[in-house]
Amino acid sequence: MKQMTIALLGQPNSGKSTLFNGLTGSRQHVGNWPGKTVERKEGYFAFDGKNYTVVDLPGTYGLSANSEEEIVTREYIASGKADLVCILTDASQLERSLFMLADYTGIRTPVILLLNMMDVAEQQGKEISSTSIAKKLGIPVVPIIAADKKSYGDLFKTLKEPETISTMLDENILSDLYKRMERGVFKQVFSLLPEEGIGVYSSSWLAAKLIEQDSMAMEVVWDALSTDDRNKLTALLSQVRDGSLLTGDCKFKWIESLLRDSVAERKKGAPKRSRFDRLATSKTWGKPLSIAIIILGLVLSMVIAIPFMGLFSFLLSALSLLITHGLSDAGAPALIISLLCDGVLTAVTFALMMVVFVFGISLVFGFIEEIGYMARISYTFDNTMAKFGLQGKAIMPFIISFGCNIGGVTGTRVIDSWGQRVTTMALSWVVPCAATWGVVGLVSSVFFGSGAVFVVLSLFAVALLHMVITSKIFGKQLIKDSDRSGLIMELPPYHKPKYKNLLRFVLNRMGDVLIRALKIIILVSVLFWALSYTADGNVENSIIYTIGTFIEPVTLWFGLRWQTFMAFIASAMGKEAALGVLASLFNTSGEAAGIWAAMSGQAHVNTSSLGGALLTGISKAEALAFIYAFFFNVPCLMAVASTQQESHSVRWTFRIVGYYIVTALLMATLAYYIGLLIF
Amino acid sequence: MLTEMVRMLKNGETRSLQEIADILKTDISVVKAQLEYMENQGYIKKVALEISCSGKNCNACRRGSGVISMPVMWELKK
């Protein structure tokens, strides 16, 4: 009985193993390639009076000698043990999977090309003419679906034909492309090699591999050359730069020429770009459009949140009265009533109010991300990053910071240069996290009503300015021009949002923020409540009052009362903490009187007008100063710790912390004096 | 084509696949195939975003099961 050995060659996921199993069934032997850890699979089948041995070669991208798998594959093919090589390609993505065939061109072992996954290609609307490709290549080309044994008919028919084991792949077109290589490198290398090639390799194949600096190809040709030619070859190759790019270019041109007129697409693979997308990615209009959409998102999130704030305020008022009366009637001590109503209930209401702002902002940002627009923002802001001296990918940590600054800081790992990384961390602190937006939305809505939109817009504009200045200050010392490198981006197509995903994301984020806010706000509220406690009920004897009034002459320079200054300091621990301070120090009519009034024996505590208490406690100019100080303050202690961990520099972490505290107070001062002029 | 893409990256230019396909007068699928080749040859690498923070099951900067979706990016390997 006649024998024939077939080697299956192809890239990973080309369907090689599926075909191997389909052909050989249970007649398989699995072992290792001699001296290697790479698995060797061999199987057998008989057809039409002939025994076939099938060798499943390791799946590799090409035939370079870059990995153990590629070396095994190369060595097996060079050994001449295979009578026929079957190269499998994924018909649904021929541009990439034909690279294996291009890399094989010049190896003189009979070959047939199997176009696998024809069903997928058909679903994509591709019409592939295997006859046209076969004509160009000079070898049999067989369409197949490896997973469907019924489609093996054409393959068996091809194996039966005697010329199959004698047809060689036509290498002339690819050789001609190599010969057009810049500075005639290929021609010069080719001229030094034996015309008839060496072993299974043609001179053209060897010359291309030598240009790619392939050490195994060098070993093959070394013995076949005279000393003089060896020296010439070494000198020639030492001058070649990016040889793999030069040969790769030729191989891809060859693939393009092969597919030209051989593949037709009924429906275009990539949809035409819409007018909106052209605008969204335009160098001129892309950025203003992004900014307009972000601003619209912020405004919209406030419009959504404000009615809920009113609702929570009403609920707090009703609940507070109920609890107060209920507990008073039950004879509960005033201390407990105060703690529950002034501390816990107020804190819970603050947290809920804050979370409705997070709902709006998450909904808007989640939506633009869900439809694929967020990637366009990254793209359009790339040259802005360049102006900051940063790499384009620095936009990634910034976008993450919109959710959480800690994530933003750790996200800077994406940047290789240390200086760029530290600068990006410093800049990412300016980006307001979800909690910051929650607090800013809440406080600015309480003080400025519908005018809060302008406060938010002014913060947005000043934040951009802050980033420019910060990048100049930090970049001057940390960034080198050589750090800048380009990017190639794959922008996802626009698609309909998956509302389920969007809702899950929004609810998850709200849940996270609410839990964290409740923990921090209640903790801080109770802490400040305890600090204000005095045995005689006189607040002026409390620690917090003593400290507060001691520092107030200084804090007033920044437009901050001692209470708002305390809230500013607390916000550096976690933005939500500011609400905890405000909740305990401004929770009833008049300044810091609520808790103490209750402590001194007044059972009826009024927590119904939280906003009103804040309003009567501080002026609009002071509120503006506080919002600015809060917004530009250090994001939170965890972000500071992450910065130290990621930068590995205590010195730079402290510098960033110091810089943020100073600039936040500076911003507060400016905002205060501007506020005095306006209000 | 490949050398042109590397030149763009070395010059610090940022381009989308569509832009590159337009410049090189080819299809996006061809550009993607070439990027895969350059990645395989060690010229470029995909930008991999890695985020970690101490919050267990925190969704503040994540989308459901996966990291917030970002465009796929390639850069020069240094």
GROMACS .gro file of N, CA, C and O in nm, chain A residues 402-437:
model
  144
  402PHE      N    1  -1.255   5.996   3.628
  402PHE     CA    2  -1.392   6.045   3.639
  402PHE      C    3  -1.475   5.955   3.729
  402PHE      O    4  -1.573   5.998   3.788
  403GLY      N    5  -1.434   5.827   3.735
  403GLY     CA    6  -1.503   5.735   3.825
  403GLY      C    7  -1.439   5.737   3.962
  403GLY      O    8  -1.504   5.757   4.064
  404CYS      N    9  -1.305   5.720   3.961
  404CYS     CA   10  -1.232   5.711   4.087
  404CYS      C   11  -1.086   5.749   4.064
  404CYS      O   12  -1.022   5.694   3.974
  405ASN      N   13  -1.035   5.841   4.145
  405ASN     CA   14  -0.897   5.887   4.127
  405ASN      C   15  -0.794   5.778   4.158
  405ASN      O   16  -0.684   5.778   4.103
  406ILE      N   17  -0.831   5.686   4.246
  406ILE     CA   18  -0.735   5.578   4.280
  406ILE      C   19  -0.714   5.492   4.155
  406ILE      O   20  -0.600   5.459   4.119
  407GLY      N   21  -0.823   5.459   4.088
  407GLY     CA   22  -0.814   5.384   3.962
  407GLY      C   23  -0.734   5.461   3.859
  407GLY      O   24  -0.653   5.404   3.787
  408GLY      N   25  -0.755   5.593   3.855
  408GLY     CA   26  -0.681   5.677   3.761
  408GLY      C   27  -0.532   5.672   3.787
  408GLY      O   28  -0.452   5.660   3.695
  409VAL      N   29  -0.495   5.679   3.915
  409VAL     CA   30  -0.352   5.677   3.951
  409VAL      C   31  -0.290   5.542   3.914
  409VAL      O   32  -0.183   5.537   3.852
  410THR      N   33  -0.358   5.434   3.947
  410THR     CA   34  -0.301   5.302   3.913
  410THR      C   35  -0.303   5.281   3.761
  410THR      O   36  -0.219   5.210   3.708
  411GLY      N   37  -0.399   5.345   3.695
  411GLY     CA   38  -0.407   5.334   3.549
  411GLY      C   39  -0.288   5.396   3.478
  411GLY      O   40  -0.264   5.369   3.360
  412THR      N   41  -0.209   5.477   3.548
  412THR     CA   42  -0.091   5.539   3.484
  412THR      C   43   0.018   5.437   3.457
  412THR      O   44   0.118   5.470   3.392
  413ARG      N   45   0.000   5.313   3.505
  413ARG     CA   46   0.100   5.208   3.474
  413ARG      C   47   0.115   5.188   3.324
  413ARG      O   48   0.213   5.133   3.277
  414VAL      N   49   0.013   5.231   3.253
  414VAL     CA   50   0.013   5.218   3.109
  414VAL      C   51   0.126   5.302   3.046
  414VAL      O   52   0.168   5.278   2.933
  415ILE      N   53   0.177   5.397   3.123
  415ILE     CA   54   0.283   5.487   3.071
  415ILE      C   55   0.419   5.435   3.116
  415ILE      O   56   0.441   5.408   3.234
  416ASP      N   57   0.511   5.422   3.018
  416ASP     CA   58   0.641   5.360   3.048
  416ASP      C   59   0.737   5.457   3.119
  416ASP      O   60   0.809   5.418   3.208
  417SER      N   61   0.737   5.582   3.074
  417SER     CA   62   0.836   5.676   3.129
  417SER      C   63   0.793   5.721   3.270
  417SER      O   64   0.679   5.763   3.290
  418TRP      N   65   0.887   5.714   3.363
  418TRP     CA   66   0.856   5.748   3.502
  418TRP      C   67   0.812   5.893   3.516
  418TRP      O   68   0.714   5.925   3.583
  419GLY      N   69   0.885   5.982   3.450
  419GLY     CA   70   0.853   6.124   3.459
  419GLY      C   71   0.713   6.153   3.406
  419GLY      O   72   0.637   6.228   3.466
  420GLN      N   73   0.682   6.090   3.292
  420GLN     CA   74   0.548   6.108   3.233
  420GLN      C   75   0.442   6.053   3.327
  420GLN      O   76   0.334   6.110   3.340
  421ARG      N   77   0.477   5.940   3.391
  421ARG     CA   78   0.380   5.875   3.479
  421ARG      C   79   0.347   5.965   3.599
  421ARG      O   80   0.230   5.984   3.632
  422VAL      N   81   0.452   6.020   3.660
  422VAL     CA   82   0.429   6.105   3.778
  422VAL      C   83   0.350   6.230   3.738
  422VAL      O   84   0.257   6.272   3.809
  423THR      N   85   0.384   6.288   3.623
  423THR     CA   86   0.311   6.407   3.578
  423THR      C   87   0.165   6.372   3.553
  423THR      O   88   0.074   6.448   3.588
  424THR      N   89   0.142   6.255   3.491
  424THR     CA   90   0.004   6.213   3.464
  424THR      C   91  -0.073   6.194   3.595
  424THR      O   92  -0.189   6.232   3.607
  425MET      N   93  -0.005   6.136   3.696
  425MET     CA   94  -0.071   6.117   3.826
  425MET      C   95  -0.111   6.253   3.884
  425MET      O   96  -0.223   6.272   3.931
  426ALA      N   97  -0.014   6.347   3.878
  426ALA     CA   98  -0.040   6.481   3.932
  426ALA      C   99  -0.160   6.543   3.862
  426ALA      O  100  -0.246   6.605   3.926
  427LEU      N  101  -0.167   6.525   3.730
  427LEU     CA  102  -0.278   6.585   3.655
  427LEU      C  103  -0.410   6.512   3.680
  427LEU      O  104  -0.516   6.574   3.680
  428SER      N  105  -0.400   6.381   3.701
  428SER     CA  106  -0.526   6.304   3.719
  428SER      C  107  -0.598   6.343   3.847
  428SER      O  108  -0.719   6.322   3.859
  429TRP      N  109  -0.526   6.400   3.941
  429TRP     CA  110  -0.590   6.445   4.066
  429TRP      C  111  -0.691   6.558   4.042
  429TRP      O  112  -0.783   6.577   4.119
  430VAL      N  113  -0.668   6.633   3.932
  430VAL     CA  114  -0.760   6.744   3.904
  430VAL      C  115  -0.896   6.690   3.858
  430VAL      O  116  -0.999   6.752   3.879
  431VAL      N  117  -0.891   6.573   3.794
  431VAL     CA  118  -1.016   6.517   3.738
  431VAL      C  119  -1.109   6.480   3.853
  431VAL      O  120  -1.071   6.405   3.943
  432PRO      N  121  -1.232   6.535   3.853
  432PRO     CA  122  -1.322   6.508   3.966
  432PRO      C  123  -1.377   6.365   3.962
  432PRO      O  124  -1.426   6.322   3.857
  433CYS      N  125  -1.368   6.297   4.071
  433CYS     CA  126  -1.423   6.161   4.078
  433CYS      C  127  -1.574   6.171   4.100
  433CYS      O  128  -1.628   6.280   4.119
  434ALA      N  129  -1.639   6.056   4.100
  434ALA     CA  130  -1.786   6.055   4.115
  434ALA      C  131  -1.829   6.124   4.245
  434ALA      O  132  -1.926   6.201   4.247
  435ALA      N  133  -1.754   6.097   4.353
  435ALA     CA  134  -1.790   6.156   4.483
  435ALA      C  135  -1.775   6.308   4.479
  435ALA      O  136  -1.858   6.381   4.535
  436THR      N  137  -1.669   6.356   4.414
  436THR     CA  138  -1.649   6.501   4.405
  436THR      C  139  -1.768   6.566   4.335
  436THR      O  140  -1.821   6.667   4.381
  437TRP      N  141  -1.810   6.504   4.222
  437TRP     CA  142  -1.924   6.560   4.150
  437TRP      C  143  -2.049   6.559   4.237
  437TRP      O  144  -2.130   6.651   4.234
   0.00000   0.00000   0.00000
